[in-house]
Coordinates of C-alpha atoms in Angstrom, one line a residue:
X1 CA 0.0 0.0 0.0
X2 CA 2.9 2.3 0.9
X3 CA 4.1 1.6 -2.8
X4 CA 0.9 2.4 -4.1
X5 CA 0.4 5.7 -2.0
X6 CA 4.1 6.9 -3.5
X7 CA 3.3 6.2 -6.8
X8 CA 0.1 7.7 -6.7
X9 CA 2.3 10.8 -5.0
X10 CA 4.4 10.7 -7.9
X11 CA 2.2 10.6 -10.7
X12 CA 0.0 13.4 -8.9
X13 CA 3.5 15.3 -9.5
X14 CA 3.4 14.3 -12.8
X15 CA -0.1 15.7 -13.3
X16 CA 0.7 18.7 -11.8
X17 CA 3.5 19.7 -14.3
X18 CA 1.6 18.2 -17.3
X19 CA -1.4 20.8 -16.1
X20 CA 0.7 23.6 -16.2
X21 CA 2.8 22.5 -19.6
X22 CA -0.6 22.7 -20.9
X23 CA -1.6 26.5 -19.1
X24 CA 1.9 27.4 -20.9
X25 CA 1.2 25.7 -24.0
X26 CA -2.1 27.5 -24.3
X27 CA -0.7 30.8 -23.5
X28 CA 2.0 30.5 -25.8
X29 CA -0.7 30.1 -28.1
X30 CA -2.7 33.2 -27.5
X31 CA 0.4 35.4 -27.1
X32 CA 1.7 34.0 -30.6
X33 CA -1.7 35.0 -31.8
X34 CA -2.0 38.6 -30.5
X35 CA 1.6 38.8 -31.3
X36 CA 0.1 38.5 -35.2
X37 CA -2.7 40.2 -34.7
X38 CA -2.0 43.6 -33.0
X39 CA 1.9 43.8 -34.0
X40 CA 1.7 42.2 -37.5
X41 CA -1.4 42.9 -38.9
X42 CA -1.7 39.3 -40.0
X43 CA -4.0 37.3 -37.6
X44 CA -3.2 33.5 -37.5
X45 CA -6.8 31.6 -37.8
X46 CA -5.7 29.1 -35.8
X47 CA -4.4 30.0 -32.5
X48 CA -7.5 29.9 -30.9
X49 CA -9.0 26.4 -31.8
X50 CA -5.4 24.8 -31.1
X51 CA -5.2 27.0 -27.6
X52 CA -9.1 25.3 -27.3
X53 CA -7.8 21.4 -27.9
X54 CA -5.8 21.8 -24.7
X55 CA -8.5 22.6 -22.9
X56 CA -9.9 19.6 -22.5
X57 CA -6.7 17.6 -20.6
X58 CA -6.2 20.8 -18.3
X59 CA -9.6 20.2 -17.2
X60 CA -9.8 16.6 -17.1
X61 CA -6.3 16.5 -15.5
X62 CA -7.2 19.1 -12.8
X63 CA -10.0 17.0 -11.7
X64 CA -7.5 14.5 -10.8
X65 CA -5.2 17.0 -8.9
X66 CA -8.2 18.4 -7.0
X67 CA -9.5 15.0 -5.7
X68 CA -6.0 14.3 -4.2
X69 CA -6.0 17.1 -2.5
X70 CA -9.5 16.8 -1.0
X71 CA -10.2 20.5 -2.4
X72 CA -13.9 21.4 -3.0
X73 CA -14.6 24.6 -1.3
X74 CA -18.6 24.2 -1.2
X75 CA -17.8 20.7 0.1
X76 CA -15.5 21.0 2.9
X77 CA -17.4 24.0 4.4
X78 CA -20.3 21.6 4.2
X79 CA -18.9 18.7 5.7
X80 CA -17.2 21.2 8.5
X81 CA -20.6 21.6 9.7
X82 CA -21.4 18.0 10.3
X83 CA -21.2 15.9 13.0
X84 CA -18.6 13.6 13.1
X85 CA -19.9 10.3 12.5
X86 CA -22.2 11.9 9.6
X87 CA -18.5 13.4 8.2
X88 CA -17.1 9.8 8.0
X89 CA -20.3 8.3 6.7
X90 CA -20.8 10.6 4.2
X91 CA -16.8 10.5 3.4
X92 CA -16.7 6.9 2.9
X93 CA -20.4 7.5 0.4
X94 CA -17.9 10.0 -1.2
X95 CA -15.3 8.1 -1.9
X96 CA -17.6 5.1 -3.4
X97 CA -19.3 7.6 -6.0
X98 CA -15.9 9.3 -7.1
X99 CA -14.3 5.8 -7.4
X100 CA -17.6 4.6 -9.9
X101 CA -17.4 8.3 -11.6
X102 CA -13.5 7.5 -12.6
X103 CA -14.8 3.4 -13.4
X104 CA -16.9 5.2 -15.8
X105 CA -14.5 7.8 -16.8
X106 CA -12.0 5.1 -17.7
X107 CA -14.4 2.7 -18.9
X108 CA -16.6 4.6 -21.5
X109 CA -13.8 7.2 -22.4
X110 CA -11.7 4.0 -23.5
X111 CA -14.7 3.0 -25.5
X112 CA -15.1 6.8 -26.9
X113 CA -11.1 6.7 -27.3
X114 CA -11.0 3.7 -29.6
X115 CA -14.4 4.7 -31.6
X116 CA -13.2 8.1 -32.3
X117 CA -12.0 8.8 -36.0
X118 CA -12.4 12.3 -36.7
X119 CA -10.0 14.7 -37.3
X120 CA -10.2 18.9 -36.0
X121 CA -9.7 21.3 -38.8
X122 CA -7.1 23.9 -37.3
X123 CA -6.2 25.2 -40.2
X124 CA -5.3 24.0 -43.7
X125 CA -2.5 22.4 -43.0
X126 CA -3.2 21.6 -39.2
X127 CA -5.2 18.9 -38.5
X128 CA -5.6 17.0 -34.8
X129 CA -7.1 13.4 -34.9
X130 CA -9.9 13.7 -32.0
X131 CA -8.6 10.5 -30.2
X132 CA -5.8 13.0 -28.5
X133 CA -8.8 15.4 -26.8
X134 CA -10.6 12.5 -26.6
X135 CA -7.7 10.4 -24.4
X136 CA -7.9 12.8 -21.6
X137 CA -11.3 11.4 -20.5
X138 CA -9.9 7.9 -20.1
X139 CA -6.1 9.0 -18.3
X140 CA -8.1 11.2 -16.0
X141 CA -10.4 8.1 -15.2
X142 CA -7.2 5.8 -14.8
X143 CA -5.6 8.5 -12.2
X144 CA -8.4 9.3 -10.3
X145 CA -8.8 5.6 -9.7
X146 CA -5.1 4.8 -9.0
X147 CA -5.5 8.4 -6.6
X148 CA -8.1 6.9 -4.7
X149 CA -6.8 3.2 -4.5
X150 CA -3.8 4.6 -2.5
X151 CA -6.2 6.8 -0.6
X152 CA -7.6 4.5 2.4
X153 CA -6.0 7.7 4.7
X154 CA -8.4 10.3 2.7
X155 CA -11.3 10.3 5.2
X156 CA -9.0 10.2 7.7
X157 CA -6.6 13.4 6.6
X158 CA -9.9 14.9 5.8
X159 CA -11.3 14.3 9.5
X160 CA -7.9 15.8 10.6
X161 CA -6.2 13.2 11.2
X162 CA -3.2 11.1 9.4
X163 CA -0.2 12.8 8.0
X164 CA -0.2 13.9 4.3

């Protein structure tokens, strides 16, 4: 288990600078395109939809980095406010419908991954094959479930309890 919880550690690291490769990536892109637009006249048409194709992995991805964290404002002010045993009952309720949400993340974004054919139109000579968006459904479903495999001491960090 102690294995598990440092590679899930690690590959939360991992995550982490993947999610902000992609912030950079798509900021890059948008300077690059005012860069054209306001300084050179010359707009590039397809700064925008390639800056959008990121999108989808930064949120998927920082989905994953939330749940190890146990960060949901509206949640933890909510569960602040309940009794203990309710807190650990509704923890452990939690925990069960976030590990069937990333079952189902992996399970039918694998299915969407492989039935995916299309290609996105950047531009005339850029074109993305959808399975690339489309594969951040699936990862993000394989590492929230590897997150909360090596989290048995979530409810109990989240009570206040074990180390982190």
């Amino acid at each position: 288990m102690t294995r598990l919880r440092a590679f899930s550690d690690r590959l939360d690291r991992a995550v982490v600078v993947v999610c902000a490769g992609v912030v950079l990536a798509m900021l890059g892109i948008s300077l690059l395109g005012i860069f054209y637009q306001f300084v050179l006249g010359d707009p590039l048409s397809w700064t925008y939809s390639l800056a959008r194709l990121l999108l989808p992995w930064l949120a998927m991805l920082s989905l994953t980095v939330a749940f190890k964290r146990g960060e949901h404002v509206a949640m933890a002010m909510l569960a602040r406010r309940m009794p203990a045993p309710l807190r650990g009952m509704v923890g452990i309720v939690n925990l069960c419908v976030i590990g069937l949400f990333g079952l189902a993340l992996l399970w039918y974004g694998a299915g969407f991954f492989v039935n995916s054919t299309q290609l996105f139109m950047v531009s005339d000579f850029l074109q993305v094959s959808h399975r690339w968006v489309v594969a951040a459904v699936p990862v993000a479903g394989l590492v929230l479930c590897i997150h909360l495999l090596s989290g048995t001491a979530l409810l109990a960090e989240r009570d206040g309890g074990a180390d982190s």
